[in-house]
GROMACS .gro file of C-alpha atoms in nm:
model
  471
    1MET     CA    1   1.707   0.665  -2.411
    2GLY     CA    2   2.010   0.462  -2.510
    3LYS     CA    3   2.017   0.082  -2.486
    4ARG     CA    4   2.384   0.002  -2.543
    5LYS     CA    5   2.546  -0.229  -2.290
    6LYS     CA    6   2.835  -0.088  -2.092
    7ILE     CA    7   3.053  -0.227  -1.816
    8PHE     CA    8   3.151   0.003  -1.529
    9PRO     CA    9   3.453  -0.171  -1.368
   10SER     CA   10   3.422   0.019  -1.040
   11VAL     CA   11   3.126   0.211  -0.897
   12LEU     CA   12   3.115   0.351  -0.543
   13ILE     CA   13   2.761   0.352  -0.404
   14THR     CA   14   2.697   0.669  -0.205
   15ASP     CA   15   2.322   0.695  -0.150
   16ILE     CA   16   1.977   0.557  -0.226
   17ALA     CA   17   1.738   0.654  -0.505
   18ASP     CA   18   1.376   0.589  -0.597
   19LYS     CA   19   1.226   0.240  -0.626
   20GLY     CA   20   1.493   0.074  -0.415
   21LEU     CA   21   1.779   0.160  -0.649
   22ALA     CA   22   2.120   0.270  -0.522
   23LEU     CA   23   2.300   0.581  -0.641
   24GLY     CA   24   2.666   0.554  -0.733
   25ARG     CA   25   2.942   0.722  -0.923
   26ALA     CA   26   3.181   0.537  -1.150
   27ASP     CA   27   3.554   0.605  -1.143
   28SER     CA   28   3.498   0.779  -1.476
   29GLY     CA   29   3.267   1.025  -1.300
   30GLU     CA   30   2.943   0.898  -1.454
   31VAL     CA   31   2.632   0.870  -1.236
   32VAL     CA   32   2.488   0.517  -1.217
   33LEU     CA   33   2.162   0.390  -1.063
   34VAL     CA   34   2.223   0.033  -0.953
   35GLN     CA   35   1.998  -0.257  -0.865
   36GLY     CA   36   2.119  -0.483  -0.583
   37ALA     CA   37   2.372  -0.249  -0.419
   38VAL     CA   38   2.371  -0.065  -0.086
   39PRO     CA   39   2.544   0.258   0.022
   40GLY     CA   40   2.910   0.193   0.094
   41ASP     CA   41   2.948  -0.088  -0.162
   42ARG     CA   42   3.204  -0.075  -0.439
   43VAL     CA   43   3.070  -0.282  -0.727
   44LYS     CA   44   3.117  -0.378  -1.089
   45VAL     CA   45   2.807  -0.285  -1.287
   46LEU     CA   46   2.656  -0.388  -1.619
   47SER     CA   47   2.445  -0.108  -1.764
   48LYS     CA   48   2.191  -0.184  -2.035
   49ARG     CA   49   2.036   0.159  -2.074
   50LYS     CA   50   2.100   0.525  -2.020
   51LYS     CA   51   1.860   0.813  -1.970
   52LYS     CA   52   2.003   1.159  -2.019
   53SER     CA   53   2.327   1.155  -1.818
   54VAL     CA   54   2.233   0.867  -1.585
   55ALA     CA   55   2.311   0.501  -1.654
   56PHE     CA   56   2.095   0.219  -1.516
   57GLY     CA   57   2.245  -0.119  -1.432
   58PHE     CA   58   2.286  -0.410  -1.194
   59VAL     CA   59   2.569  -0.556  -0.990
   60THR     CA   60   2.778  -0.822  -1.161
   61GLU     CA   61   3.050  -0.835  -0.896
   62LEU     CA   62   3.079  -0.712  -0.539
   63LEU     CA   63   3.430  -0.563  -0.517
   64GLU     CA   64   3.416  -0.421  -0.163
   65PRO     CA   65   3.110  -0.481   0.057
   66SER     CA   66   2.963  -0.199   0.261
   67PRO     CA   67   2.984  -0.235   0.641
   68ASP     CA   68   2.604  -0.196   0.631
   69ARG     CA   69   2.552  -0.490   0.395
   70VAL     CA   70   2.387  -0.803   0.539
   71GLU     CA   71   2.286  -1.140   0.396
   72PRO     CA   72   1.922  -1.142   0.275
   73VAL     CA   73   1.702  -1.386   0.466
   74CYS     CA   74   1.484  -1.470   0.165
   75GLU     CA   75   1.590  -1.726  -0.094
   76HIS     CA   76   1.398  -1.531  -0.359
   77PHE     CA   77   1.565  -1.195  -0.286
   78PHE     CA   78   1.763  -1.173  -0.612
   79ASP     CA   79   1.463  -1.259  -0.830
   80CYS     CA   80   1.153  -1.125  -0.657
   81GLY     CA   81   1.232  -0.757  -0.609
   82GLY     CA   82   0.970  -0.709  -0.338
   83CYS     CA   83   1.206  -0.647  -0.044
   84LYS     CA   84   1.489  -0.465  -0.218
   85TRP     CA   85   1.659  -0.346   0.102
   86GLN     CA   86   1.681  -0.687   0.266
   87ASN     CA   87   2.058  -0.675   0.210
   88LEU     CA   88   2.087  -0.350   0.410
   89VAL     CA   89   2.112  -0.352   0.790
   90TYR     CA   90   1.781  -0.236   0.939
   91GLU     CA   91   1.921   0.059   1.137
   92LYS     CA   92   2.059   0.202   0.813
   93GLN     CA   93   1.721   0.160   0.645
   94LEU     CA   94   1.560   0.374   0.916
   95PHE     CA   95   1.833   0.637   0.887
   96LEU     CA   96   1.794   0.661   0.508
   97LYS     CA   97   1.415   0.683   0.524
   98ASN     CA   98   1.431   0.963   0.779
   99LYS     CA   99   1.694   1.140   0.570
  100THR     CA  100   1.468   1.116   0.264
  101VAL     CA  101   1.180   1.277   0.454
  102ILE     CA  102   1.393   1.562   0.590
  103ASN     CA  103   1.554   1.626   0.251
  104ALA     CA  104   1.212   1.644   0.085
  105ILE     CA  105   1.085   1.897   0.339
  106GLU     CA  106   1.396   2.115   0.314
  107ARG     CA  107   1.430   2.093  -0.065
  108ILE     CA  108   1.065   2.109  -0.172
  109ALA     CA  109   0.877   2.279   0.112
  110LYS     CA  110   1.180   2.497   0.191
  111CYS     CA  111   1.120   2.481   0.564
  112ARG     CA  112   1.220   2.272   0.864
  113PRO     CA  113   0.998   2.149   1.149
  114GLU     CA  114   1.053   2.264   1.505
  115THR     CA  115   1.080   1.899   1.612
  116ILE     CA  116   1.186   1.593   1.412
  117GLY     CA  117   1.117   1.277   1.608
  118GLU     CA  118   1.322   0.962   1.584
  119PRO     CA  119   1.184   0.722   1.320
  120ILE     CA  120   0.954   0.456   1.463
  121PRO     CA  121   1.102   0.112   1.384
  122ALA     CA  122   0.881  -0.184   1.304
  123PRO     CA  123   0.859  -0.433   1.592
  124ALA     CA  124   0.890  -0.711   1.334
  125THR     CA  125   1.080  -0.682   1.006
  126THR     CA  126   0.945  -1.012   0.870
  127PHE     CA  127   0.603  -1.178   0.871
  128PHE     CA  128   0.424  -0.849   0.946
  129ARG     CA  129   0.173  -0.821   0.659
  130ASN     CA  130  -0.187  -0.935   0.692
  131LYS     CA  131  -0.257  -0.958   0.318
  132LEU     CA  132  -0.075  -1.075   0.005
  133GLU     CA  133  -0.183  -1.134  -0.354
  134PHE     CA  134  -0.011  -1.402  -0.560
  135SER     CA  135  -0.034  -1.454  -0.936
  136PHE     CA  136  -0.054  -1.779  -1.132
  137SER     CA  137   0.143  -1.813  -1.454
  138ASN     CA  138   0.229  -2.091  -1.696
  139LYS     CA  139   0.564  -1.916  -1.753
  140ARG     CA  140   0.787  -1.940  -1.450
  141TRP     CA  141   1.073  -1.692  -1.417
  142LEU     CA  142   1.410  -1.866  -1.454
  143ASN     CA  143   1.675  -1.740  -1.214
  144LEU     CA  144   2.033  -1.661  -1.316
  145GLU     CA  145   2.168  -2.001  -1.209
  146GLU     CA  146   1.909  -2.180  -1.422
  147VAL     CA  147   1.982  -1.961  -1.722
  148LYS     CA  148   2.354  -2.040  -1.692
  149GLU     CA  149   2.295  -2.416  -1.693
  150ASP     CA  150   2.399  -2.590  -2.012
  151ARG     CA  151   2.065  -2.762  -2.066
  152LYS     CA  152   1.711  -2.674  -2.158
  153ILE     CA  153   1.494  -2.602  -1.855
  154GLU     CA  154   1.117  -2.606  -1.874
  155ARG     CA  155   0.964  -2.287  -1.744
  156GLY     CA  156   0.659  -2.468  -1.609
  157ASN     CA  157   0.395  -2.323  -1.379
  158ALA     CA  158   0.442  -2.072  -1.101
  159LEU     CA  159   0.245  -1.913  -0.818
  160GLY     CA  160   0.409  -1.609  -0.668
  161PHE     CA  161   0.502  -1.252  -0.759
  162HIS     CA  162   0.564  -1.066  -1.084
  163ARG     CA  163   0.930  -1.028  -1.168
  164PRO     CA  164   1.004  -0.651  -1.196
  165GLY     CA  165   1.023  -0.553  -1.561
  166SER     CA  166   0.871  -0.880  -1.683
  167PHE     CA  167   0.492  -0.862  -1.675
  168ASP     CA  168   0.424  -1.211  -1.813
  169LYS     CA  169   0.658  -1.418  -1.594
  170ILE     CA  170   0.610  -1.503  -1.229
  171VAL     CA  171   0.871  -1.583  -0.966
  172ASP     CA  172   0.761  -1.912  -0.813
  173VAL     CA  173   0.770  -1.852  -0.438
  174GLU     CA  174   0.843  -2.133  -0.196
  175LYS     CA  175   0.869  -1.922   0.120
  176CYS     CA  176   0.779  -1.555   0.150
  177HIS     CA  177   0.890  -1.373   0.466
  178LEU     CA  178   0.619  -1.107   0.452
  179GLN     CA  179   0.309  -1.279   0.589
  180PRO     CA  180   0.275  -1.518   0.883
  181ALA     CA  181   0.146  -1.875   0.868
  182PRO     CA  182  -0.050  -2.022   0.711
  183SER     CA  183   0.013  -1.796   0.409
  184ASN     CA  184   0.302  -2.000   0.269
  185GLN     CA  185   0.121  -2.326   0.339
  186VAL     CA  186  -0.194  -2.209   0.157
  187ARG     CA  187  -0.005  -2.085  -0.150
  188ASN     CA  188   0.213  -2.394  -0.181
  189PHE     CA  189  -0.081  -2.629  -0.129
  190VAL     CA  190  -0.291  -2.462  -0.400
  191ARG     CA  191   0.002  -2.458  -0.645
  192ASP     CA  192   0.095  -2.822  -0.585
  193PHE     CA  193  -0.267  -2.939  -0.595
  194ALA     CA  194  -0.326  -2.759  -0.925
  195ILE     CA  195  -0.013  -2.908  -1.083
  196LYS     CA  196  -0.099  -3.258  -0.958
  197ASN     CA  197  -0.449  -3.231  -1.108
  198ASN     CA  198  -0.332  -3.078  -1.439
  199LEU     CA  199  -0.525  -2.755  -1.388
  200GLU     CA  200  -0.424  -2.475  -1.625
  201PHE     CA  201  -0.231  -2.180  -1.484
  202PHE     CA  202  -0.307  -1.841  -1.639
  203ASP     CA  203  -0.124  -1.738  -1.955
  204ILE     CA  204  -0.072  -1.368  -1.896
  205ARG     CA  205  -0.011  -1.286  -2.263
  206GLU     CA  206  -0.285  -1.499  -2.417
  207LYS     CA  207  -0.536  -1.445  -2.132
  208THR     CA  208  -0.617  -1.816  -2.115
  209GLY     CA  209  -0.614  -2.075  -1.838
  210LEU     CA  210  -0.816  -2.140  -1.523
  211LEU     CA  211  -0.622  -2.017  -1.220
  212ARG     CA  212  -0.542  -1.645  -1.217
  213THR     CA  213  -0.475  -1.495  -0.871
  214LEU     CA  214  -0.479  -1.600  -0.507
  215VAL     CA  215  -0.534  -1.357  -0.218
  216VAL     CA  216  -0.449  -1.462   0.137
  217ARG     CA  217  -0.561  -1.245   0.428
  218THR     CA  218  -0.467  -1.333   0.785
  219GLY     CA  219  -0.607  -1.187   1.105
  220PRO     CA  220  -0.576  -1.207   1.483
  221ALA     CA  221  -0.623  -1.541   1.660
  222GLY     CA  222  -0.557  -1.746   1.348
  223GLN     CA  223  -0.826  -1.596   1.124
  224LEU     CA  224  -0.778  -1.681   0.756
  225MET     CA  225  -0.953  -1.550   0.444
  226VAL     CA  226  -0.866  -1.690   0.101
  227ILE     CA  227  -0.988  -1.552  -0.231
  228VAL     CA  228  -0.928  -1.751  -0.549
  229ALA     CA  229  -0.972  -1.570  -0.881
  230PHE     CA  230  -1.048  -1.792  -1.180
  231ALA     CA  231  -1.006  -1.669  -1.537
  232GLU     CA  232  -1.288  -1.880  -1.679
  233ARG     CA  233  -1.608  -2.052  -1.569
  234ASN     CA  234  -1.547  -2.422  -1.522
  235GLU     CA  235  -1.769  -2.524  -1.232
  236GLU     CA  236  -1.629  -2.873  -1.197
  237GLN     CA  237  -1.267  -2.757  -1.173
  238ILE     CA  238  -1.355  -2.456  -0.957
  239GLU     CA  239  -1.530  -2.680  -0.703
  240LEU     CA  240  -1.237  -2.921  -0.714
  241VAL     CA  241  -0.997  -2.643  -0.608
  242LEU     CA  242  -1.224  -2.490  -0.345
  243ASP     CA  243  -1.316  -2.824  -0.186
  244ALA     CA  244  -0.948  -2.912  -0.168
  245ILE     CA  245  -0.871  -2.588   0.018
  246VAL     CA  246  -1.151  -2.648   0.270
  247GLY     CA  247  -1.037  -3.007   0.314
  248GLU     CA  248  -0.675  -2.908   0.380
  249PHE     CA  249  -0.749  -2.601   0.595
  250SER     CA  250  -1.058  -2.708   0.786
  251ASP     CA  251  -1.044  -2.410   1.025
  252ILE     CA  252  -1.042  -2.152   0.744
  253THR     CA  253  -1.253  -1.849   0.839
  254SER     CA  254  -1.364  -1.741   0.490
  255LEU     CA  255  -1.323  -1.881   0.140
  256TYR     CA  256  -1.432  -1.669  -0.156
  257TYR     CA  257  -1.401  -1.710  -0.528
  258VAL     CA  258  -1.443  -1.472  -0.820
  259ILE     CA  259  -1.450  -1.505  -1.199
  260ASN     CA  260  -1.217  -1.253  -1.361
  261GLU     CA  261  -1.240  -1.249  -1.739
  262LYS     CA  262  -1.113  -0.890  -1.770
  263ALA     CA  263  -0.782  -0.771  -1.909
  264ASN     CA  264  -0.652  -0.664  -1.566
  265ASP     CA  265  -0.622  -0.840  -1.230
  266SER     CA  266  -0.828  -0.594  -1.024
  267LEU     CA  267  -1.108  -0.765  -0.832
  268LEU     CA  268  -1.276  -0.467  -0.666
  269ASP     CA  269  -1.532  -0.422  -0.944
  270LEU     CA  270  -1.627  -0.791  -0.959
  271PRO     CA  271  -1.885  -0.985  -0.753
  272MET     CA  272  -1.728  -1.207  -0.486
  273GLN     CA  273  -1.891  -1.542  -0.409
  274LEU     CA  274  -1.867  -1.681  -0.055
  275TYR     CA  275  -1.799  -2.054  -0.083
  276HIS     CA  276  -1.732  -2.145   0.279
  277GLY     CA  277  -1.735  -1.989   0.624
  278SER     CA  278  -1.794  -1.635   0.748
  279GLU     CA  279  -1.834  -1.328   0.529
  280PHE     CA  280  -1.583  -1.130   0.734
  281LEU     CA  281  -1.267  -1.123   0.941
  282GLU     CA  282  -1.222  -0.891   1.239
  283GLU     CA  283  -0.924  -0.668   1.312
  284GLN     CA  284  -0.867  -0.417   1.590
  285LEU     CA  285  -0.681  -0.086   1.583
  286LEU     CA  286  -0.643   0.112   1.903
  287ASP     CA  287  -0.976   0.050   2.079
  288VAL     CA  288  -1.190  -0.004   1.768
  289LYS     CA  289  -1.297  -0.326   1.597
  290PHE     CA  290  -1.307  -0.337   1.216
  291ARG     CA  291  -1.506  -0.582   1.010
  292LEU     CA  292  -1.317  -0.675   0.693
  293GLY     CA  293  -1.477  -0.827   0.387
  294PRO     CA  294  -1.302  -0.948   0.071
  295LYS     CA  295  -1.296  -0.597  -0.079
  296SER     CA  296  -1.219  -0.399   0.237
  297PHE     CA  297  -0.912  -0.177   0.237
  298PHE     CA  298  -0.717  -0.205   0.560
  299GLN     CA  299  -0.363  -0.126   0.663
  300THR     CA  300  -0.148  -0.427   0.575
  301ASN     CA  301   0.081  -0.378   0.876
  302PRO     CA  302  -0.170  -0.332   1.160
  303ALA     CA  303   0.091  -0.321   1.438
  304GLN     CA  304   0.263  -0.020   1.279
  305ALA     CA  305  -0.064   0.134   1.162
  306GLU     CA  306  -0.167   0.151   1.527
  307LYS     CA  307   0.151   0.345   1.608
  308LEU     CA  308   0.100   0.572   1.305
  309PHE     CA  309  -0.254   0.661   1.410
  310GLU     CA  310  -0.155   0.700   1.777
  311ILE     CA  311   0.094   0.968   1.671
  312ALA     CA  312  -0.166   1.135   1.448
  313LEU     CA  313  -0.415   1.152   1.737
  314GLU     CA  314  -0.144   1.269   1.977
  315TYR     CA  315  -0.054   1.552   1.738
  316ALA     CA  316  -0.422   1.641   1.697
  317GLU     CA  317  -0.455   1.706   2.073
  318ILE     CA  318  -0.829   1.656   2.056
  319ASP     CA  319  -1.045   1.687   2.363
  320GLY     CA  320  -1.407   1.614   2.442
  321ASP     CA  321  -1.529   1.930   2.270
  322SER     CA  322  -1.331   1.909   1.944
  323LEU     CA  323  -1.482   1.889   1.597
  324VAL     CA  324  -1.248   1.682   1.380
  325TYR     CA  325  -1.249   1.649   1.000
  326ASP     CA  326  -1.088   1.330   0.866
  327LEU     CA  327  -1.026   1.378   0.494
  328TYR     CA  328  -0.961   1.069   0.279
  329CYS     CA  329  -1.093   0.868   0.574
  330GLY     CA  330  -1.113   0.522   0.410
  331ILE     CA  331  -1.299   0.276   0.632
  332GLY     CA  332  -1.261   0.504   0.935
  333SER     CA  333  -0.923   0.384   1.063
  334ILE     CA  334  -0.857   0.729   1.214
  335SER     CA  335  -1.214   0.864   1.229
  336LEU     CA  336  -1.347   0.598   1.465
  337PRO     CA  337  -1.064   0.605   1.723
  338ALA     CA  338  -1.086   0.987   1.711
  339ALA     CA  339  -1.461   0.972   1.772
  340ARG     CA  340  -1.395   0.778   2.094
  341ARG     CA  341  -1.201   1.082   2.218
  342THR     CA  342  -1.404   1.381   2.105
  343LYS     CA  343  -1.744   1.540   2.044
  344LYS     CA  344  -1.784   1.486   1.670
  345VAL     CA  345  -1.592   1.357   1.367
  346VAL     CA  346  -1.668   1.417   1.000
  347GLY     CA  347  -1.513   1.176   0.749
  348ILE     CA  348  -1.494   1.218   0.371
  349GLU     CA  349  -1.392   0.946   0.125
  350SER     CA  350  -1.440   0.901  -0.251
  351VAL     CA  351  -1.478   0.520  -0.248
  352PRO     CA  352  -1.842   0.425  -0.173
  353GLU     CA  353  -1.751   0.076  -0.050
  354ALA     CA  354  -1.507   0.223   0.202
  355ILE     CA  355  -1.772   0.460   0.338
  356GLU     CA  356  -2.016   0.169   0.365
  357ASP     CA  357  -1.755  -0.022   0.568
  358ALA     CA  358  -1.689   0.286   0.782
  359ARG     CA  359  -2.058   0.319   0.871
  360ILE     CA  360  -2.086  -0.052   0.948
  361ASN     CA  361  -1.777  -0.034   1.170
  362ALA     CA  362  -1.917   0.269   1.352
  363GLU     CA  363  -2.236   0.075   1.424
  364LEU     CA  364  -2.037  -0.235   1.525
  365ASN     CA  365  -1.856  -0.027   1.787
  366GLY     CA  366  -2.157   0.172   1.902
  367ILE     CA  367  -2.001   0.498   1.781
  368GLU     CA  368  -2.271   0.755   1.697
  369ASN     CA  369  -2.081   1.085   1.694
  370VAL     CA  370  -1.932   1.042   1.347
  371SER     CA  371  -2.074   1.135   1.005
  372PHE     CA  372  -1.935   0.988   0.683
  373PHE     CA  373  -1.973   1.144   0.338
  374THR     CA  374  -1.904   0.988  -0.002
  375GLY     CA  375  -1.741   1.207  -0.264
  376GLU     CA  376  -1.425   1.373  -0.386
  377VAL     CA  377  -1.282   1.582  -0.104
  378GLU     CA  378  -1.208   1.872  -0.337
  379LYS     CA  379  -1.573   1.883  -0.447
  380LEU     CA  380  -1.739   1.844  -0.106
  381LEU     CA  381  -1.517   2.074   0.098
  382ASP     CA  382  -1.671   2.415   0.033
  383THR     CA  383  -1.828   2.700   0.229
  384TYR     CA  384  -2.169   2.532   0.237
  385PHE     CA  385  -2.020   2.210   0.378
  386PHE     CA  386  -1.838   2.399   0.655
  387GLU     CA  387  -2.156   2.589   0.744
  388LYS     CA  388  -2.362   2.270   0.750
  389GLU     CA  389  -2.121   2.042   0.938
  390GLY     CA  390  -1.941   2.303   1.144
  391HIS     CA  391  -1.596   2.460   1.128
  392PRO     CA  392  -1.338   2.207   1.246
  393ASP     CA  393  -1.093   2.251   1.530
  394VAL     CA  394  -0.860   1.995   1.373
  395ILE     CA  395  -0.825   1.859   1.019
  396ILE     CA  396  -0.657   1.522   0.965
  397VAL     CA  397  -0.564   1.426   0.610
  398ASP     CA  398  -0.436   1.092   0.479
  399PRO     CA  399  -0.438   1.136   0.100
  400PRO     CA  400  -0.323   0.892  -0.169
  401ARG     CA  401   0.030   0.914  -0.310
  402ALA     CA  402  -0.066   1.208  -0.533
  403GLY     CA  403  -0.118   1.421  -0.223
  404LEU     CA  404  -0.379   1.692  -0.172
  405HIS     CA  405  -0.581   1.830  -0.461
  406PRO     CA  406  -0.507   2.204  -0.506
  407ALA     CA  407  -0.870   2.281  -0.423
  408VAL     CA  408  -0.830   2.102  -0.089
  409VAL     CA  409  -0.520   2.308  -0.010
  410ASP     CA  410  -0.716   2.625  -0.090
  411ALA     CA  411  -1.010   2.515   0.127
  412ILE     CA  412  -0.781   2.447   0.424
  413LEU     CA  413  -0.609   2.784   0.381
  414GLN     CA  414  -0.948   2.955   0.388
  415THR     CA  415  -1.061   2.787   0.711
  416SER     CA  416  -0.988   2.906   1.060
  417VAL     CA  417  -0.871   2.561   1.168
  418GLU     CA  418  -0.594   2.587   1.425
  419LYS     CA  419  -0.427   2.249   1.368
  420MET     CA  420  -0.377   2.012   1.081
  421VAL     CA  421  -0.230   1.660   1.093
  422TYR     CA  422  -0.094   1.532   0.761
  423VAL     CA  423  -0.044   1.155   0.729
  424SER     CA  424   0.143   1.066   0.410
  425CYS     CA  425   0.283   0.774   0.214
  426ASN     CA  426   0.479   1.002  -0.020
  427PRO     CA  427   0.734   1.247   0.126
  428ALA     CA  428   0.762   1.442  -0.201
  429THR     CA  429   0.392   1.527  -0.237
  430GLN     CA  430   0.360   1.588   0.136
  431ALA     CA  431   0.649   1.836   0.115
  432ARG     CA  432   0.489   2.002  -0.188
  433ASP     CA  433   0.162   2.049   0.000
  434ILE     CA  434   0.333   2.173   0.316
  435GLY     CA  435   0.514   2.426   0.099
  436LEU     CA  436   0.175   2.555  -0.016
  437LEU     CA  437   0.023   2.549   0.332
  438LYS     CA  438   0.312   2.729   0.503
  439LYS     CA  439   0.157   3.057   0.391
  440ASN     CA  440  -0.078   3.021   0.689
  441TYR     CA  441   0.066   2.725   0.877
  442GLU     CA  442   0.390   2.641   1.052
  443LEU     CA  443   0.538   2.291   1.042
  444VAL     CA  444   0.575   2.195   1.408
  445ASN     CA  445   0.638   1.820   1.424
  446LEU     CA  446   0.744   1.554   1.175
  447ARG     CA  447   0.778   1.180   1.238
  448THR     CA  448   0.867   0.885   1.016
  449VAL     CA  449   0.696   0.551   1.080
  450ASP     CA  450   0.841   0.243   0.913
  451MET     CA  451   0.540   0.050   0.789
  452PHE     CA  452   0.725  -0.164   0.534
  453PRO     CA  453   1.075  -0.279   0.635
  454HIS     CA  454   1.320  -0.375   0.359
  455THR     CA  455   1.148  -0.141   0.111
  456SER     CA  456   1.188   0.226   0.023
  457HIS     CA  457   0.822   0.290   0.115
  458ILE     CA  458   0.788   0.567   0.374
  459GLU     CA  459   0.499   0.680   0.598
  460THR     CA  460   0.512   1.010   0.783
  461VAL     CA  461   0.300   1.218   1.018
  462ALA     CA  462   0.329   1.597   1.025
  463LEU     CA  463   0.169   1.851   1.257
  464LEU     CA  464   0.097   2.199   1.125
  465LYS     CA  465  -0.032   2.486   1.339
  466LYS     CA  466  -0.184   2.812   1.227
  467ARG     CA  467   0.058   3.104   1.231
  468SER     CA  468  -0.022   3.395   1.461
  469THR     CA  469   0.050   3.624   1.165
  470GLN     CA  470   0.005   3.500   0.809
  471SER     CA  471   0.304   3.533   0.574
   0.00000   0.00000   0.00000
């Protein structure tokens, strides 16, 4: 990979690429992947590296703006990198996401569905998330204007998001447009209080300092859960921070803290300590209540998740006598609403904590016709399991980004299941798996649901039905 700088005086942006980059072609004919551009722009680009025949760069001058370009609403847009499509009109975002899904199916699966529904837009394109994690750092990211200033600027402390490509520096966020109030108020209060009281922000390189990460989770009717991760045990300073949060946000639902002395920021394998309030928040999807603790996985855009799962259940066409398998079931987000509509549901998930939550949520809702199993789907789903739990009428899958394990594909092909609903967060792996399944199954319906506006992230739901004659 080359690292020589090169100026492209004129690049016409024609399409999108992975990770929010834009695809363009220079007047010289070279292909360039560009940060900060949108389809239809003509831009001047500075490239700092090249991989094979593709140059990577960023916009230094907007020569001709695209008719689809809009002004970003966030003041941190050019530094943060979280909402990379905020400068692209929303209708175009939906079009490009749907195009990506269709292209993946046609190119990888080499088939086309009977019906492609219109993409489901998000009812809100800002303030839609119910959870965010912020990082503390004693090395604040300096923006381009600050770097250009002819004076020394102290980096200082920051509480916000990692700058893409710079693991040890944090963009100090004043207002994030992803999560509703009081998310911004909580983050800014904790940051300002810590600075005022000379509390040490984490040094990401040296692994020193007190304050490491801050998680804010919001719920219906003003529910608020805050989790503060400290990098060292200093009881006096920890209590100082936690008491200040309770004092400022007296109606806080839950306040947890955790000591994280590990090399990474993951908190799932660490004990959480409840400092104030209730152990849980409550959310509702469709007609089911979910109890959420500090480690619970839950869809971060519940309004769109409800639409996603409604489509999945509509495609499943379950009735009161159906046996439904929900593979990669998580905390039961699909299993439990499905159980309200049918005879029996079987859920499989590899994360023990998720299965524990699923069982608790089933009990909370008085749902008794669902069985949850902990284990890798590819290891549990065998002939013995089908004989013991029954042969399903419908299989619903919602795998991680890697898609279905080959053994799961084989198991599905060997069943007599008539319908399969495939929920996916990765069009490429979904298309790969559909290409393998089309031996016995026909792709009937495909729908894109926009869970994360202003990003390239895509969620889809596909319906596959068993062929009358296998190919």
